[in-house]
Amino acid sequence: MFIGTRSFNDYDLWRLMSFIDWKPFFDVWQLKGRYPNRGFPKIFKDKTVGEEAKKVFQDAQNLMKKLIEEKKLKARGIIGFWPAQSVGDDVDLYAEDNFPHTGEPVAKFHGLRQQAEKDTFSAEKYCCISDFIAPRDSGVPDYIGMFAVACFGAEQLSKQYETEGDDYSSIMVKALADRLAEAFAEEMHERVRKKFWGYSPEESLTVTDLHRNKYVGIRPAPGYPIQPDHTEKITMWKLAKVEESTGIAMTESLAMTPAAAVSGLYFSSIESVYFAVGKVTKEQVEDYAARKQMRIEEVEKWLGPILGYDTNS
């Protein structure tokens, strides 16, 4: 494992092809097979949409081959690893790989803990992402990783096709770029587990296993149920100098641009799982705002969909 970042400026798109999850692609075209012919490639057997699915898929293969051969699309990305320790619901990151850590953290990620009451007899824990990093007072060294990957060129091509009156190809190129970006995230995560971080060097999983998250570790993204706060991406971008290294930028609403982009954190713990934070209380938001040194009103804006209270009362 290396400490710091490594960028990839012109990633081989061909190596991503076998990692593509095609189900969301068919969703774009509103092609959904009926049981037992849901998903890819079973959808081709469906009596209602099977033939149309075959045609769209073949068109996708032809356009993908053309775009890659003519270098119309380009994949860029970055990964990074840092020593890390959890402190309550936060995770401190350090620049130097020495232990115990004595200097100040170079960055801090903030977590939100589940609050919604569980069944009385449930053995489930109230999870927070910090649970998957060894505590600072545990005496156990630990690490955290991050990534940002994207497929460039699709927006320009889409507009070009639209200008030419080819709406079908305009939609198709954006759908393919989305699939390549997701495949890039999947393929890179496999390389991280087996080589760059190397905590699962003997891993041997099929692509279907990968799409079903059968591997050890997770790669959660800010803005999703496990950490609904998009502003955590700001920390990621500053820490790894993502835009400077890759060109992947963020809008005012913290959406990534190009749109065909994926980012997140890497956790290696065998106990790490995906979960939904769920609704949060006023007290939790106040604590979170204090930890992030943000105004409560600003935090409430970003956490709006999961607030468990009325901000006007």
mmCIF file of C-alpha atoms in Angstrom:
data_model
loop_
_atom_site.group_PDB
_atom_site.id
_atom_site.type_symbol
_atom_site.label_atom_id
_atom_site.label_comp_id
_atom_site.label_asym_id
_atom_site.label_seq_id
_atom_site.Cartn_x
_atom_site.Cartn_y
_atom_site.Cartn_z
ATOM 1 C CA MET A 1 0.000 0.000 0.000
ATOM 2 C CA PHE A 2 1.117 3.546 -0.725
ATOM 3 C CA ILE A 3 0.165 6.597 1.332
ATOM 4 C CA GLY A 4 -1.200 9.540 -0.636
ATOM 5 C CA THR A 5 -2.732 9.548 -4.088
ATOM 6 C CA ARG A 6 -2.235 8.018 -7.495
ATOM 7 C CA SER A 7 -3.997 9.351 -10.581
ATOM 8 C CA PHE A 8 -4.898 7.654 -13.864
ATOM 9 C CA ASN A 9 -5.148 10.074 -16.779
ATOM 10 C CA ASP A 10 -6.110 7.857 -19.723
ATOM 11 C CA TYR A 11 -7.440 4.581 -18.351
ATOM 12 C CA ASP A 12 -7.875 1.677 -20.757
ATOM 13 C CA LEU A 13 -11.618 1.569 -21.507
ATOM 14 C CA TRP A 14 -11.388 -1.933 -22.965
ATOM 15 C CA ARG A 15 -10.466 -3.390 -19.575
ATOM 16 C CA LEU A 16 -13.688 -1.968 -18.137
ATOM 17 C CA MET A 17 -16.037 -3.693 -20.581
ATOM 18 C CA SER A 18 -16.349 -6.961 -18.665
ATOM 19 C CA PHE A 19 -17.172 -5.070 -15.442
ATOM 20 C CA ILE A 20 -20.248 -3.298 -16.832
ATOM 21 C CA ASP A 21 -23.539 -3.875 -15.052
ATOM 22 C CA TRP A 22 -26.026 -3.719 -17.927
ATOM 23 C CA LYS A 23 -29.276 -3.750 -15.945
ATOM 24 C CA PRO A 24 -29.344 0.051 -15.344
ATOM 25 C CA PHE A 25 -28.653 0.492 -19.078
ATOM 26 C CA PHE A 26 -31.903 -1.263 -19.971
ATOM 27 C CA ASP A 27 -33.694 0.798 -17.315
ATOM 28 C CA VAL A 28 -32.727 3.931 -19.287
ATOM 29 C CA TRP A 29 -34.724 2.535 -22.223
ATOM 30 C CA GLN A 30 -37.542 1.394 -19.933
ATOM 31 C CA LEU A 31 -36.930 -2.207 -20.952
ATOM 32 C CA LYS A 32 -37.817 -4.492 -18.060
ATOM 33 C CA GLY A 33 -38.311 -8.214 -18.366
ATOM 34 C CA ARG A 34 -40.880 -10.122 -16.358
ATOM 35 C CA TYR A 35 -39.861 -12.832 -13.886
ATOM 36 C CA PRO A 36 -37.930 -15.066 -14.492
ATOM 37 C CA ASN A 37 -36.412 -12.956 -17.269
ATOM 38 C CA ARG A 38 -35.412 -9.908 -15.260
ATOM 39 C CA GLY A 39 -31.890 -8.584 -15.415
ATOM 40 C CA PHE A 40 -29.080 -9.157 -17.871
ATOM 41 C CA PRO A 41 -28.797 -11.354 -19.948
ATOM 42 C CA LYS A 42 -32.117 -13.038 -19.061
ATOM 43 C CA ILE A 43 -33.992 -10.047 -20.434
ATOM 44 C CA PHE A 44 -33.218 -11.272 -23.965
ATOM 45 C CA LYS A 45 -35.556 -14.250 -23.367
ATOM 46 C CA ASP A 46 -38.503 -12.084 -22.376
ATOM 47 C CA LYS A 47 -41.442 -12.442 -24.771
ATOM 48 C CA THR A 48 -42.425 -8.781 -24.527
ATOM 49 C CA VAL A 49 -39.166 -6.806 -24.535
ATOM 50 C CA GLY A 50 -36.577 -9.463 -25.432
ATOM 51 C CA GLU A 51 -36.160 -8.600 -29.114
ATOM 52 C CA GLU A 52 -36.047 -4.863 -28.479
ATOM 53 C CA ALA A 53 -33.498 -5.415 -25.712
ATOM 54 C CA LYS A 54 -31.291 -7.423 -28.108
ATOM 55 C CA LYS A 55 -31.425 -4.642 -30.698
ATOM 56 C CA VAL A 56 -30.615 -1.864 -28.208
ATOM 57 C CA PHE A 57 -27.808 -3.944 -26.711
ATOM 58 C CA GLN A 58 -26.247 -4.620 -30.112
ATOM 59 C CA ASP A 59 -26.483 -0.928 -30.992
ATOM 60 C CA ALA A 60 -24.744 -0.195 -27.697
ATOM 61 C CA GLN A 61 -21.943 -2.636 -28.479
ATOM 62 C CA ASN A 62 -21.416 -1.126 -31.924
ATOM 63 C CA LEU A 63 -21.364 2.455 -30.659
ATOM 64 C CA MET A 64 -19.137 1.579 -27.699
ATOM 65 C CA LYS A 65 -16.600 -0.074 -30.025
ATOM 66 C CA LYS A 66 -16.644 2.986 -32.294
ATOM 67 C CA LEU A 67 -16.255 5.461 -29.440
ATOM 68 C CA ILE A 68 -13.351 3.586 -27.868
ATOM 69 C CA GLU A 69 -11.512 2.949 -31.125
ATOM 70 C CA GLU A 70 -11.859 6.591 -32.155
ATOM 71 C CA LYS A 71 -10.896 7.742 -28.643
ATOM 72 C CA LYS A 72 -14.036 9.832 -28.298
ATOM 73 C CA LEU A 73 -14.327 8.977 -24.604
ATOM 74 C CA LYS A 74 -11.613 9.183 -21.984
ATOM 75 C CA ALA A 75 -11.533 7.729 -18.471
ATOM 76 C CA ARG A 76 -9.669 9.521 -15.698
ATOM 77 C CA GLY A 77 -9.531 8.797 -12.009
ATOM 78 C CA ILE A 78 -7.687 9.000 -8.734
ATOM 79 C CA ILE A 79 -7.328 6.809 -5.657
ATOM 80 C CA GLY A 80 -5.687 7.519 -2.334
ATOM 81 C CA PHE A 81 -4.961 5.970 1.057
ATOM 82 C CA TRP A 82 -4.260 7.484 4.451
ATOM 83 C CA PRO A 83 -3.657 6.209 7.999
ATOM 84 C CA ALA A 84 -6.904 6.715 9.909
ATOM 85 C CA GLN A 85 -8.407 6.362 13.379
ATOM 86 C CA SER A 86 -11.967 6.881 14.511
ATOM 87 C CA VAL A 87 -12.863 9.347 17.265
ATOM 88 C CA GLY A 88 -16.505 8.931 18.187
ATOM 89 C CA ASP A 89 -18.524 9.391 14.999
ATOM 90 C CA ASP A 90 -15.612 11.026 13.148
ATOM 91 C CA VAL A 91 -12.578 9.631 11.320
ATOM 92 C CA ASP A 92 -9.203 11.396 11.557
ATOM 93 C CA LEU A 93 -6.760 11.022 8.647
ATOM 94 C CA TYR A 94 -2.981 11.435 8.927
ATOM 95 C CA ALA A 95 -0.281 12.248 6.396
ATOM 96 C CA GLU A 96 2.457 10.032 7.822
ATOM 97 C CA ASP A 97 2.306 6.259 8.194
ATOM 98 C CA ASN A 98 3.722 6.117 11.702
ATOM 99 C CA PHE A 99 1.958 4.771 14.759
ATOM 100 C CA PRO A 100 0.839 5.954 17.193
ATOM 101 C CA HIS A 101 -0.110 9.177 15.441
ATOM 102 C CA THR A 102 1.205 12.283 17.166
ATOM 103 C CA GLY A 103 0.612 15.080 14.671
ATOM 104 C CA GLU A 104 -2.577 16.860 13.768
ATOM 105 C CA PRO A 105 -4.941 15.125 11.307
ATOM 106 C CA VAL A 106 -4.710 16.320 7.698
ATOM 107 C CA ALA A 107 -8.446 15.761 7.242
ATOM 108 C CA LYS A 108 -11.505 14.598 9.103
ATOM 109 C CA PHE A 109 -14.558 12.747 7.815
ATOM 110 C CA HIS A 110 -17.762 13.082 9.794
ATOM 111 C CA GLY A 111 -20.341 10.365 10.259
ATOM 112 C CA LEU A 112 -23.997 10.230 11.210
ATOM 113 C CA ARG A 113 -25.231 7.433 13.451
ATOM 114 C CA GLN A 114 -28.532 5.665 13.022
ATOM 115 C CA GLN A 115 -31.148 6.948 15.452
ATOM 116 C CA ALA A 116 -34.434 5.346 14.412
ATOM 117 C CA GLU A 117 -35.526 2.913 17.107
ATOM 118 C CA LYS A 118 -35.006 -0.738 16.200
ATOM 119 C CA ASP A 119 -37.066 -3.720 17.281
ATOM 120 C CA THR A 120 -36.652 -4.459 21.006
ATOM 121 C CA PHE A 121 -35.370 -7.945 20.240
ATOM 122 C CA SER A 122 -33.100 -6.875 17.375
ATOM 123 C CA ALA A 123 -29.373 -7.507 17.775
ATOM 124 C CA GLU A 124 -28.587 -4.926 15.090
ATOM 125 C CA LYS A 125 -26.282 -2.092 16.073
ATOM 126 C CA TYR A 126 -26.908 1.600 15.524
ATOM 127 C CA CYS A 127 -24.296 2.055 12.811
ATOM 128 C CA CYS A 128 -22.028 4.928 11.800
ATOM 129 C CA ILE A 129 -19.267 4.801 9.167
ATOM 130 C CA SER A 130 -16.706 5.517 11.887
ATOM 131 C CA ASP A 131 -17.476 2.067 13.341
ATOM 132 C CA PHE A 132 -15.501 0.554 10.456
ATOM 133 C CA ILE A 133 -12.222 2.275 11.410
ATOM 134 C CA ALA A 134 -10.201 1.291 14.490
ATOM 135 C CA PRO A 135 -10.669 3.776 17.380
ATOM 136 C CA ARG A 136 -7.765 6.073 18.240
ATOM 137 C CA ASP A 137 -7.448 4.551 21.710
ATOM 138 C CA SER A 138 -7.593 0.931 20.474
ATOM 139 C CA GLY A 139 -3.876 0.610 19.814
ATOM 140 C CA VAL A 140 -4.706 -0.806 16.360
ATOM 141 C CA PRO A 141 -3.406 1.011 13.256
ATOM 142 C CA ASP A 142 -5.911 1.396 10.439
ATOM 143 C CA TYR A 143 -6.405 3.073 7.061
ATOM 144 C CA ILE A 144 -9.063 4.610 4.865
ATOM 145 C CA GLY A 145 -9.112 5.109 1.107
ATOM 146 C CA MET A 146 -10.968 7.265 -1.383
ATOM 147 C CA PHE A 147 -11.560 7.370 -5.111
ATOM 148 C CA ALA A 148 -13.068 9.489 -7.856
ATOM 149 C CA VAL A 149 -13.442 8.207 -11.415
ATOM 150 C CA ALA A 150 -15.172 9.594 -14.488
ATOM 151 C CA CYS A 151 -15.788 9.140 -18.196
ATOM 152 C CA PHE A 152 -15.156 12.346 -20.157
ATOM 153 C CA GLY A 153 -16.495 13.358 -23.553
ATOM 154 C CA ALA A 154 -20.088 12.119 -23.447
ATOM 155 C CA GLU A 155 -21.774 15.512 -22.957
ATOM 156 C CA GLN A 156 -20.107 16.979 -26.045
ATOM 157 C CA LEU A 157 -20.905 13.914 -28.145
ATOM 158 C CA SER A 158 -24.491 13.882 -26.916
ATOM 159 C CA LYS A 159 -24.982 17.523 -27.960
ATOM 160 C CA GLN A 160 -23.375 16.782 -31.328
ATOM 161 C CA TYR A 161 -25.757 13.884 -32.002
ATOM 162 C CA GLU A 162 -28.689 16.043 -30.866
ATOM 163 C CA THR A 163 -27.670 18.804 -33.284
ATOM 164 C CA GLU A 164 -27.584 16.196 -36.040
ATOM 165 C CA GLY A 165 -31.115 15.121 -35.156
ATOM 166 C CA ASP A 166 -29.968 11.741 -33.801
ATOM 167 C CA ASP A 167 -31.720 11.688 -30.432
ATOM 168 C CA TYR A 168 -31.245 7.933 -30.116
ATOM 169 C CA SER A 169 -27.438 8.180 -30.207
ATOM 170 C CA SER A 170 -27.577 11.286 -28.011
ATOM 171 C CA ILE A 171 -29.233 9.282 -25.238
ATOM 172 C CA MET A 172 -27.151 6.182 -25.961
ATOM 173 C CA VAL A 173 -23.746 7.848 -25.545
ATOM 174 C CA LYS A 174 -24.675 9.263 -22.133
ATOM 175 C CA ALA A 175 -26.041 5.894 -21.024
ATOM 176 C CA LEU A 176 -22.810 4.180 -22.103
ATOM 177 C CA ALA A 177 -20.630 6.761 -20.367
ATOM 178 C CA ASP A 178 -22.584 6.177 -17.145
ATOM 179 C CA ARG A 179 -22.018 2.428 -17.448
ATOM 180 C CA LEU A 180 -18.288 2.919 -18.083
ATOM 181 C CA ALA A 181 -17.916 5.194 -15.040
ATOM 182 C CA GLU A 182 -19.640 2.638 -12.799
ATOM 183 C CA ALA A 183 -17.533 -0.144 -14.323
ATOM 184 C CA PHE A 184 -14.412 1.958 -13.677
ATOM 185 C CA ALA A 185 -15.392 2.211 -9.997
ATOM 186 C CA GLU A 186 -15.994 -1.552 -9.843
ATOM 187 C CA GLU A 187 -12.781 -2.522 -11.612
ATOM 188 C CA MET A 188 -10.671 -0.075 -9.614
ATOM 189 C CA HIS A 189 -12.132 -1.304 -6.322
ATOM 190 C CA GLU A 190 -11.130 -4.853 -7.262
ATOM 191 C CA ARG A 191 -7.582 -3.674 -7.987
ATOM 192 C CA VAL A 192 -7.546 -1.823 -4.664
ATOM 193 C CA ARG A 193 -8.564 -4.924 -2.712
ATOM 194 C CA LYS A 194 -6.166 -7.249 -4.526
ATOM 195 C CA LYS A 195 -3.192 -4.978 -5.236
ATOM 196 C CA PHE A 196 -3.080 -1.292 -4.277
ATOM 197 C CA TRP A 197 -4.346 -1.808 -0.691
ATOM 198 C CA GLY A 198 -3.953 -5.540 -0.983
ATOM 199 C CA TYR A 199 -6.125 -6.644 1.917
ATOM 200 C CA SER A 200 -7.800 -9.374 -0.202
ATOM 201 C CA PRO A 201 -4.983 -10.558 -2.489
ATOM 202 C CA GLU A 202 -6.481 -14.026 -3.011
ATOM 203 C CA GLU A 203 -9.953 -12.756 -3.936
ATOM 204 C CA SER A 204 -11.490 -14.623 -6.866
ATOM 205 C CA LEU A 205 -14.998 -13.425 -7.672
ATOM 206 C CA THR A 206 -17.133 -13.350 -10.794
ATOM 207 C CA VAL A 207 -18.454 -10.054 -12.132
ATOM 208 C CA THR A 208 -21.899 -11.082 -10.897
ATOM 209 C CA ASP A 209 -20.405 -11.542 -7.417
ATOM 210 C CA LEU A 210 -18.884 -8.071 -7.640
ATOM 211 C CA HIS A 211 -22.210 -6.504 -8.599
ATOM 212 C CA ARG A 212 -23.742 -8.238 -5.577
ATOM 213 C CA ASN A 213 -21.057 -6.841 -3.245
ATOM 214 C CA LYS A 214 -19.734 -10.282 -2.282
ATOM 215 C CA TYR A 215 -16.263 -8.877 -1.561
ATOM 216 C CA VAL A 216 -14.786 -7.681 1.744
ATOM 217 C CA GLY A 217 -15.115 -3.952 2.338
ATOM 218 C CA ILE A 218 -17.361 -1.195 1.012
ATOM 219 C CA ARG A 219 -17.054 1.986 -1.079
ATOM 220 C CA PRO A 220 -19.804 4.317 0.196
ATOM 221 C CA ALA A 221 -20.387 7.700 -1.372
ATOM 222 C CA PRO A 222 -21.387 10.945 0.354
ATOM 223 C CA GLY A 223 -24.958 11.818 -0.529
ATOM 224 C CA TYR A 224 -26.150 8.221 -0.242
ATOM 225 C CA PRO A 225 -28.052 6.618 2.677
ATOM 226 C CA ILE A 226 -24.910 5.580 4.599
ATOM 227 C CA GLN A 227 -23.736 9.247 4.721
ATOM 228 C CA PRO A 228 -26.414 11.548 3.276
ATOM 229 C CA ASP A 229 -24.295 14.706 3.536
ATOM 230 C CA HIS A 230 -22.909 15.754 0.142
ATOM 231 C CA THR A 231 -20.566 18.294 1.774
ATOM 232 C CA GLU A 232 -18.229 15.466 2.807
ATOM 233 C CA LYS A 233 -17.165 15.449 -0.856
ATOM 234 C CA ILE A 234 -15.572 18.860 -0.290
ATOM 235 C CA THR A 235 -13.151 17.241 2.158
ATOM 236 C CA MET A 236 -12.402 14.477 -0.342
ATOM 237 C CA TRP A 237 -11.728 16.955 -3.155
ATOM 238 C CA LYS A 238 -9.423 19.113 -1.033
ATOM 239 C CA LEU A 239 -7.540 16.173 0.484
ATOM 240 C CA ALA A 240 -6.792 14.414 -2.808
ATOM 241 C CA LYS A 241 -6.765 17.494 -5.064
ATOM 242 C CA VAL A 242 -9.287 15.673 -7.213
ATOM 243 C CA GLU A 243 -10.123 18.437 -9.686
ATOM 244 C CA GLU A 244 -6.493 19.431 -10.201
ATOM 245 C CA SER A 245 -5.439 15.808 -10.798
ATOM 246 C CA THR A 246 -8.356 14.531 -12.888
ATOM 247 C CA GLY A 247 -10.540 17.387 -14.076
ATOM 248 C CA ILE A 248 -13.516 15.975 -12.166
ATOM 249 C CA ALA A 249 -15.207 19.065 -10.748
ATOM 250 C CA MET A 250 -18.256 19.795 -8.610
ATOM 251 C CA THR A 251 -21.179 22.115 -9.166
ATOM 252 C CA GLU A 252 -22.615 24.458 -6.503
ATOM 253 C CA SER A 253 -25.018 21.680 -5.527
ATOM 254 C CA LEU A 254 -21.982 19.348 -5.223
ATOM 255 C CA ALA A 255 -23.002 17.180 -8.151
ATOM 256 C CA MET A 256 -19.982 15.855 -10.006
ATOM 257 C CA THR A 257 -19.122 16.958 -13.502
ATOM 258 C CA PRO A 258 -18.877 15.258 -15.910
ATOM 259 C CA ALA A 259 -22.151 13.595 -14.972
ATOM 260 C CA ALA A 260 -20.675 10.156 -15.695
ATOM 261 C CA ALA A 261 -18.646 10.110 -12.491
ATOM 262 C CA VAL A 262 -18.460 8.069 -9.299
ATOM 263 C CA SER A 263 -16.667 8.819 -6.041
ATOM 264 C CA GLY A 264 -16.542 7.474 -2.524
ATOM 265 C CA LEU A 265 -14.500 6.158 0.369
ATOM 266 C CA TYR A 266 -12.843 2.753 0.759
ATOM 267 C CA PHE A 267 -13.279 0.748 3.964
ATOM 268 C CA SER A 268 -11.496 -2.605 4.375
ATOM 269 C CA SER A 269 -13.062 -3.901 7.605
ATOM 270 C CA ILE A 270 -14.679 -7.312 7.350
ATOM 271 C CA GLU A 271 -17.466 -5.822 9.491
ATOM 272 C CA SER A 272 -18.156 -2.911 7.139
ATOM 273 C CA VAL A 273 -21.631 -2.988 5.617
ATOM 274 C CA TYR A 274 -23.964 -0.648 3.779
ATOM 275 C CA PHE A 275 -26.780 0.821 5.845
ATOM 276 C CA ALA A 276 -29.157 3.767 5.842
ATOM 277 C CA VAL A 277 -28.747 6.449 8.497
ATOM 278 C CA GLY A 278 -32.475 7.160 8.387
ATOM 279 C CA LYS A 279 -34.131 10.121 10.109
ATOM 280 C CA VAL A 280 -32.002 12.300 12.395
ATOM 281 C CA THR A 281 -33.016 14.346 15.433
ATOM 282 C CA LYS A 282 -32.498 18.034 16.134
ATOM 283 C CA GLU A 283 -29.942 17.155 18.830
ATOM 284 C CA GLN A 284 -27.970 15.042 16.375
ATOM 285 C CA VAL A 285 -27.960 17.787 13.765
ATOM 286 C CA GLU A 286 -26.724 20.290 16.372
ATOM 287 C CA ASP A 287 -23.906 17.913 17.352
ATOM 288 C CA TYR A 288 -23.044 17.247 13.694
ATOM 289 C CA ALA A 289 -22.964 20.972 12.895
ATOM 290 C CA ALA A 290 -20.623 21.584 15.844
ATOM 291 C CA ARG A 291 -18.286 18.812 14.716
ATOM 292 C CA LYS A 292 -18.224 20.116 11.140
ATOM 293 C CA GLN A 293 -18.028 23.741 12.302
ATOM 294 C CA MET A 294 -21.008 24.647 10.127
ATOM 295 C CA ARG A 295 -24.122 26.652 10.845
ATOM 296 C CA ILE A 296 -27.086 24.515 11.884
ATOM 297 C CA GLU A 297 -29.210 26.059 9.111
ATOM 298 C CA GLU A 298 -26.612 25.050 6.522
ATOM 299 C CA VAL A 299 -26.489 21.458 7.803
ATOM 300 C CA GLU A 300 -30.278 21.311 7.800
ATOM 301 C CA LYS A 301 -30.273 22.374 4.153
ATOM 302 C CA TRP A 302 -27.993 19.519 3.119
ATOM 303 C CA LEU A 303 -29.695 16.954 5.352
ATOM 304 C CA GLY A 304 -33.210 18.092 4.472
ATOM 305 C CA PRO A 305 -34.525 14.714 3.205
ATOM 306 C CA ILE A 306 -33.582 12.904 6.435
ATOM 307 C CA LEU A 307 -34.535 15.474 9.041
ATOM 308 C CA GLY A 308 -36.832 13.906 11.601
ATOM 309 C CA TYR A 309 -38.300 17.240 12.666
ATOM 310 C CA ASP A 310 -39.884 20.397 11.293
ATOM 311 C CA THR A 311 -37.303 23.191 10.981
ATOM 312 C CA ASN A 312 -40.065 25.829 11.208
ATOM 313 C CA SER A 313 -41.403 24.719 14.577
#
